[in-house]
Short mmCIF file of C-alpha atoms in Angstrom, two decimals:
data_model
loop_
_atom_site.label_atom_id
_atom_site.label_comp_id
_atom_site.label_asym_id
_atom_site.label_seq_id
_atom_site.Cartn_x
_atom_site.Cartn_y
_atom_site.Cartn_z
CA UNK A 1 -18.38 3.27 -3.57
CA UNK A 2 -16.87 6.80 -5.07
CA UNK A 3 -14.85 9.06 -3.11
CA UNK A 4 -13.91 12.38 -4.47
CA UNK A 5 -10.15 12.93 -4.91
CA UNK A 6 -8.76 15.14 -2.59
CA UNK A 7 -5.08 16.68 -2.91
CA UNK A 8 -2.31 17.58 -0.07
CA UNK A 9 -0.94 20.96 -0.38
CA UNK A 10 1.49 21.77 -3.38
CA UNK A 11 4.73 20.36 -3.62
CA UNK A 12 7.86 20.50 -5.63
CA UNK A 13 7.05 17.91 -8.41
CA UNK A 14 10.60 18.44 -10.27
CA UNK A 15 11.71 17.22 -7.12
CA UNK A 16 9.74 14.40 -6.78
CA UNK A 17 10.50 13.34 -10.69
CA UNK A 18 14.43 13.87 -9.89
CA UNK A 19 14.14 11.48 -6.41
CA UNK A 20 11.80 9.31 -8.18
CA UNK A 21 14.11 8.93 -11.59
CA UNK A 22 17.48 8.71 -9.24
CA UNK A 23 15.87 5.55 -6.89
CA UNK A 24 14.06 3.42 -10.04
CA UNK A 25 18.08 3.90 -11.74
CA UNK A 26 20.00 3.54 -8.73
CA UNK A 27 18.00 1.71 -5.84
CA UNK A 28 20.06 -1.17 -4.63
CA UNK A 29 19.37 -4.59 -3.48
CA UNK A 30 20.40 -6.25 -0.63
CA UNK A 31 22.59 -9.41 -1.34
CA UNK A 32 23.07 -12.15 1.85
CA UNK A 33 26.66 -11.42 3.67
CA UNK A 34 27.50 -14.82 4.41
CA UNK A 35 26.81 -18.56 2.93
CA UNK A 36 24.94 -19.35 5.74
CA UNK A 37 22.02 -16.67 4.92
CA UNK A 38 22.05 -17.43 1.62
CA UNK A 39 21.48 -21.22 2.14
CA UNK A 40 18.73 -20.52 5.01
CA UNK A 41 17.02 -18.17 2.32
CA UNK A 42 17.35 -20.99 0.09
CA UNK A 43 15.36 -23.50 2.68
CA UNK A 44 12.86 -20.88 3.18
CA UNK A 45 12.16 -20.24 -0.86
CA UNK A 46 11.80 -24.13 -0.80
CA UNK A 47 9.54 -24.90 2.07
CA UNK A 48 7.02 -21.94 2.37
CA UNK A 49 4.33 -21.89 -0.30
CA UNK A 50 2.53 -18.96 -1.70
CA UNK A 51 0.22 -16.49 -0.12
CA UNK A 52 -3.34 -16.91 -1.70
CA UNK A 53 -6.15 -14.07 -0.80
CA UNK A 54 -9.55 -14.47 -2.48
CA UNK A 55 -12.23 -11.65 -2.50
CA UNK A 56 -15.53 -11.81 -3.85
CA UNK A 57 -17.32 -8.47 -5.60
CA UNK A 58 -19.02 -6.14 -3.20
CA UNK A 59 -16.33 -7.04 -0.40
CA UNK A 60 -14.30 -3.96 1.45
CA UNK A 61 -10.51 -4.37 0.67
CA UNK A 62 -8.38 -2.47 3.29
CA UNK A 63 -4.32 -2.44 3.19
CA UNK A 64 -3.42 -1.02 6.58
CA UNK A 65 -0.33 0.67 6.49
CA UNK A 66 1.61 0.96 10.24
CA UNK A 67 4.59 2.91 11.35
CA UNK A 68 4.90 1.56 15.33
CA UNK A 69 6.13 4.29 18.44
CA UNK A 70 8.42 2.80 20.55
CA UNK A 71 6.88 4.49 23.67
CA UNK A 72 6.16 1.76 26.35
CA UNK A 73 2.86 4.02 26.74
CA UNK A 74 2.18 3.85 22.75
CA UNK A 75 2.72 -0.03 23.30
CA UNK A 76 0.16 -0.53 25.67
CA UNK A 77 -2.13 1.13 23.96
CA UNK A 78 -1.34 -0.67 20.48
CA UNK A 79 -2.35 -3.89 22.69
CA UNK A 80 -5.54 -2.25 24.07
CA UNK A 81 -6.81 -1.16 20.77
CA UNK A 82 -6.03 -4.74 19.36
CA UNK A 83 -7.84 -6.10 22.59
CA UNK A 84 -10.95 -4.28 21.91
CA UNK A 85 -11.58 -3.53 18.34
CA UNK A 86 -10.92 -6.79 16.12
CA UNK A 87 -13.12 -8.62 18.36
CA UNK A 88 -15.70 -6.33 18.10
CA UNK A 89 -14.67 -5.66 14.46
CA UNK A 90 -15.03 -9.79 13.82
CA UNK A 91 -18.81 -9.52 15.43
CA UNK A 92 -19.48 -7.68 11.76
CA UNK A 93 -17.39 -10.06 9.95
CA UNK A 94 -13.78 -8.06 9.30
CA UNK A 95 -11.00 -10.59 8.06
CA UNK A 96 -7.40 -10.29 8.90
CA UNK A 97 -6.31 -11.45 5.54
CA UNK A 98 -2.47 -11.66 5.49
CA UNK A 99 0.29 -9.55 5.28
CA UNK A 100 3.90 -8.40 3.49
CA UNK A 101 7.01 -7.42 5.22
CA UNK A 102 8.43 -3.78 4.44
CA UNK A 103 11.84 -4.31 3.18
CA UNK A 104 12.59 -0.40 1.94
CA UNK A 105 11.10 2.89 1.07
CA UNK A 106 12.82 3.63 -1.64
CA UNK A 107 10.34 6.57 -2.76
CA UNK A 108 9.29 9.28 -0.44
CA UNK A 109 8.92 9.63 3.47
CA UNK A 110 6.93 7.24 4.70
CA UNK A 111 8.85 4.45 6.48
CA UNK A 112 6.11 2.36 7.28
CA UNK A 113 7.00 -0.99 9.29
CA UNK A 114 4.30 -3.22 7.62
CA UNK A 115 1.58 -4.17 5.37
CA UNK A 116 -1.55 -5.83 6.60
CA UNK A 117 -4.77 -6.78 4.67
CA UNK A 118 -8.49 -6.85 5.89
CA UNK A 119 -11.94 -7.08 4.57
CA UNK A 120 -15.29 -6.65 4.91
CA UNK A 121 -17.88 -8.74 3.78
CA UNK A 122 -19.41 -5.37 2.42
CA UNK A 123 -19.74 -1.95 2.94
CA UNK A 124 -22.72 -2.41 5.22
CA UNK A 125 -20.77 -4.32 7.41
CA UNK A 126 -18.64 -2.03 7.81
CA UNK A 127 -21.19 0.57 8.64
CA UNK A 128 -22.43 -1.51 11.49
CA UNK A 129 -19.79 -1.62 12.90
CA UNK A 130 -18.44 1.78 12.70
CA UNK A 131 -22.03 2.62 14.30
CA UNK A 132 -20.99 0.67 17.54
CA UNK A 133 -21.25 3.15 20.29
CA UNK A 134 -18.10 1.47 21.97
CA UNK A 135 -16.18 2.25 18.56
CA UNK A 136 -15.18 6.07 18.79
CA UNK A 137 -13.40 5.34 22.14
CA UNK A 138 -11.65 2.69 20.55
CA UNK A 139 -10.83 4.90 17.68
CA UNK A 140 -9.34 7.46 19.71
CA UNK A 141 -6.75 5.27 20.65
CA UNK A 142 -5.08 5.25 17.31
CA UNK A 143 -3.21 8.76 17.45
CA UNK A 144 -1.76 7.32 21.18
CA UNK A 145 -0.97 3.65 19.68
CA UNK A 146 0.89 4.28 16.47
CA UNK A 147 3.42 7.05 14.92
CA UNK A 148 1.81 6.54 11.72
CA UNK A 149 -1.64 4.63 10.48
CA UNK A 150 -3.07 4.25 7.17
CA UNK A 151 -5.72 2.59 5.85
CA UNK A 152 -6.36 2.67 2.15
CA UNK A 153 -10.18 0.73 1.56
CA UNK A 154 -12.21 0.09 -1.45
CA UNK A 155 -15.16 -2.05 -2.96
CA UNK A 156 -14.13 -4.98 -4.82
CA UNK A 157 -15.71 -4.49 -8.10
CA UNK A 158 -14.97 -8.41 -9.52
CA UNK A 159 -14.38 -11.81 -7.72
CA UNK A 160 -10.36 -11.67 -7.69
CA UNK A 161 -6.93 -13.99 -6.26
CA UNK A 162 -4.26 -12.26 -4.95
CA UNK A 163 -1.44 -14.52 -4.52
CA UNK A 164 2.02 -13.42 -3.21
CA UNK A 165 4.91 -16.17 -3.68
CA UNK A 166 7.92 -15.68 -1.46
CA UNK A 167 10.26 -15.95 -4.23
CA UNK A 168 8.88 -12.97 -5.85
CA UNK A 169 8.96 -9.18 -4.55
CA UNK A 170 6.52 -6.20 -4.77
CA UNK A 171 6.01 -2.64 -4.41
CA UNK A 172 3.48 -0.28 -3.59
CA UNK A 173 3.00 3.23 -4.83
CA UNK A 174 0.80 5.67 -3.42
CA UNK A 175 0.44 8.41 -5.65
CA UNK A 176 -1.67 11.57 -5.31
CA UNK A 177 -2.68 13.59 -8.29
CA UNK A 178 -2.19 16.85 -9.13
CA UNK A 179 -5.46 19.05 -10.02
CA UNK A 180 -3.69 21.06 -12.42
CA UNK A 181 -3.09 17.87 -14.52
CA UNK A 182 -5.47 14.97 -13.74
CA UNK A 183 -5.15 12.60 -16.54
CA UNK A 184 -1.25 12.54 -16.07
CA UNK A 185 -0.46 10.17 -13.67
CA UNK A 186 -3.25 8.05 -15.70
CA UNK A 187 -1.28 8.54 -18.92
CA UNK A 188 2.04 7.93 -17.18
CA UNK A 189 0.42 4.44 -16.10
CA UNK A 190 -1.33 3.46 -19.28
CA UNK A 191 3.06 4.16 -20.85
CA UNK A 192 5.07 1.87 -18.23
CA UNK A 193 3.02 -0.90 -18.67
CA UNK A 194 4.71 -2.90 -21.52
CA UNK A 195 8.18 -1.60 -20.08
CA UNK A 196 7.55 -2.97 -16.38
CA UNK A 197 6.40 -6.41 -18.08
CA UNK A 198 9.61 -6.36 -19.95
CA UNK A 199 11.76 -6.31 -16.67
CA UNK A 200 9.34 -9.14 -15.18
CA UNK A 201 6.35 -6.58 -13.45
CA UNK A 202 2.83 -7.27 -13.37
CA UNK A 203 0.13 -4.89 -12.07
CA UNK A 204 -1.53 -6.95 -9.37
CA UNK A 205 -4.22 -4.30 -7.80
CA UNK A 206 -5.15 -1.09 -8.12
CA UNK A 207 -7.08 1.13 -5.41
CA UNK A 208 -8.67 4.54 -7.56
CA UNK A 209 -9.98 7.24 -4.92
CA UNK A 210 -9.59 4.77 -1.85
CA UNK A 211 -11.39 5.69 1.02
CA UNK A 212 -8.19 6.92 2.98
CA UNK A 213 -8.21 7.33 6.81
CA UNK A 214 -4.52 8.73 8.79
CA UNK A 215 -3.87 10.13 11.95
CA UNK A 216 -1.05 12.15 10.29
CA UNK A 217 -2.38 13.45 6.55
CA UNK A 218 -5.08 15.21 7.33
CA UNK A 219 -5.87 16.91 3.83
CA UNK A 220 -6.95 13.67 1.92
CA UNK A 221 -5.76 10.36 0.60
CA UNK A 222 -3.82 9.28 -2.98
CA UNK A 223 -5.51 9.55 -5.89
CA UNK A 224 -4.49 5.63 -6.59
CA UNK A 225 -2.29 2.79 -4.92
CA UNK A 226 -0.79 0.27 -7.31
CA UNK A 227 0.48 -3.38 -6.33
CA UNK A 228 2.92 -4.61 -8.43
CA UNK A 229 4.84 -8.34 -8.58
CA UNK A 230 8.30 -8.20 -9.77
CA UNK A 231 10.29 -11.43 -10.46
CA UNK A 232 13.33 -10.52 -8.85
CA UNK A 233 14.52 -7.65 -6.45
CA UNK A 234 15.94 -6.20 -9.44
CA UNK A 235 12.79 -5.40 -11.36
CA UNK A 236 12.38 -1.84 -10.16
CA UNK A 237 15.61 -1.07 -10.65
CA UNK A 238 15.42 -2.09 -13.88
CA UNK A 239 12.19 -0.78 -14.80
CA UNK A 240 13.65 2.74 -14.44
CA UNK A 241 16.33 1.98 -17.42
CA UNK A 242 13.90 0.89 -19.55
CA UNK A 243 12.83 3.18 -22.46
CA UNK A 244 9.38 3.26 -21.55
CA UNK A 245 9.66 4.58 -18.24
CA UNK A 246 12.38 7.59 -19.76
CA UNK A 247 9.32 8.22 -22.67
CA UNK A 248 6.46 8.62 -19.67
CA UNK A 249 8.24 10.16 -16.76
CA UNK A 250 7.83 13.57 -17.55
CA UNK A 251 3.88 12.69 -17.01
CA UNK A 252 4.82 11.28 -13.23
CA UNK A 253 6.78 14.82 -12.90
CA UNK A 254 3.82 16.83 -13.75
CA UNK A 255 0.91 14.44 -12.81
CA UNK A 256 1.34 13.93 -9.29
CA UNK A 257 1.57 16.01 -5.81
CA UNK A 258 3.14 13.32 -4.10
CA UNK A 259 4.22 10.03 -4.39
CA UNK A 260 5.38 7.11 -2.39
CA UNK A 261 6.46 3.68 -2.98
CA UNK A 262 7.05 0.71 0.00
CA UNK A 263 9.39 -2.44 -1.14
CA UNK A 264 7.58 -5.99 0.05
CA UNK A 265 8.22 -9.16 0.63
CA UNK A 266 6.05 -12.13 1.12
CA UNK A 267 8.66 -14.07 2.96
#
């Protein structure tokens, strides 16, 4: 499926280059504060195995992104829209497929409190099931249930593996391009790649022109969404040393309109 790029309203991009540059130099990790922590996050490393999510081509791939409402009324209705759409959602065959913990948002505003994954068996499944006249009720619910929801969905265009090991961490950057420069944020990309496999990154995923759906943004969805695996929870922060991303920034300054990223964890 193609979806045409659509762009929020203008923003400050020196200002998202300068808060970008200052985190990927300067973001922090968080280290255990006692000896018992550290040994119970040695057990866990030890005992839980990997993650391992398999897709085959012409499946949907949705990451759902949630930022929860504390209202007791926004609660019940989180567990009435659970109640009545992922049964009716399984009738067409969507997946719950797993999901990372949000540790940090070290880029931009959106403080979302987790990352789950669904699919579709393919995009006619999902049709059916959006044509369910109980489904726009249900829908409506989502503005009352959650502060925030996003769901970022695409085709899968080859049989793939994602596999997330609990010893690694990740990121994900939601980036939406600027119309003034398209092929920027693409350049930008095509630069940091040798330089974020030199601090132990690897580009896992990549969404282009999701199919975007919010109860919040209203003027269209990010341009791309990038998963990346990082060996230790120092990778980003040494990515944004590295030579390669100094060389290509100034293309993530004028390439983009917005940009976002979430810190994950598989454990």
């Amino acid at each position: 499926m193609t979806f045409k790029r659509k762009i929020l309203h203008p923003v400050k991009t020196a200002l998202i280059y300068g808060a970008v540059s200052a985190v990927l130099v300067g973001c922090a990790t968080v280290a255990p504060n006692s000896a018992a922590k550290a040994e119970k996050a040695e057990v866990t490393k030890k005992t839980k195995a990997p993650t391992v999510l398999e897709f085959k081509k012409g499946q949907l791939f949705s990451i759902v992104s949630v930022v929860a409402d504390s209202d007791a009324e926004a609660k019940k209705n989180v567990a009435k829209y659970y109640k009545s759409a992922f049964p009716l959602g399984a009738k067409h065959g969507l997946k719950r497929e797993g999901q990372l913990k949000v540790v940090a948002s070290p880029v931009g505003d959106h403080k979302s409190d987790g990352i789950v994954f669904y699919s579709w068996p393919s995009a006619e499944n999902e049709q059916s099931f959006e044509a369910e006249p109980a489904w726009p009720s249900i829908k409506s619910l989502r503005p009352k249930a959650w502060e925030e929801l996003r769901i970022y969905t695409q085709e899968v265009e080859a049989d793939m593996s994602l596999v997330f090991d609990p010893e690694k961490t990740y990121t994900l950057a939601m980036a939406w391009h600027n119309p003034e420069n398209p092929d920027h944020y693409d350049k930008y990309m095509a630069g940091i790649k040798d330089a974020a496999e030199s601090v132990g990154g690897r580009f896992l995923y990549k969404m282009f022109d999701p199919k975007f759906e919010s109860n919040i943004i209203k003027t269209g969805g990010p341009g791309q969404v990038t998963l990346v695996e990082w060996d230790t929870p120092q990778g980003l922060q040494a990515f944004g040393k590295t030579s390669g991303f100094k060389e290509n920034a100034h293309y993530l300054k004028t390439g983009v309109t917005r940009f976002e990223i979430l810190a994950l964890s598989a454990k």
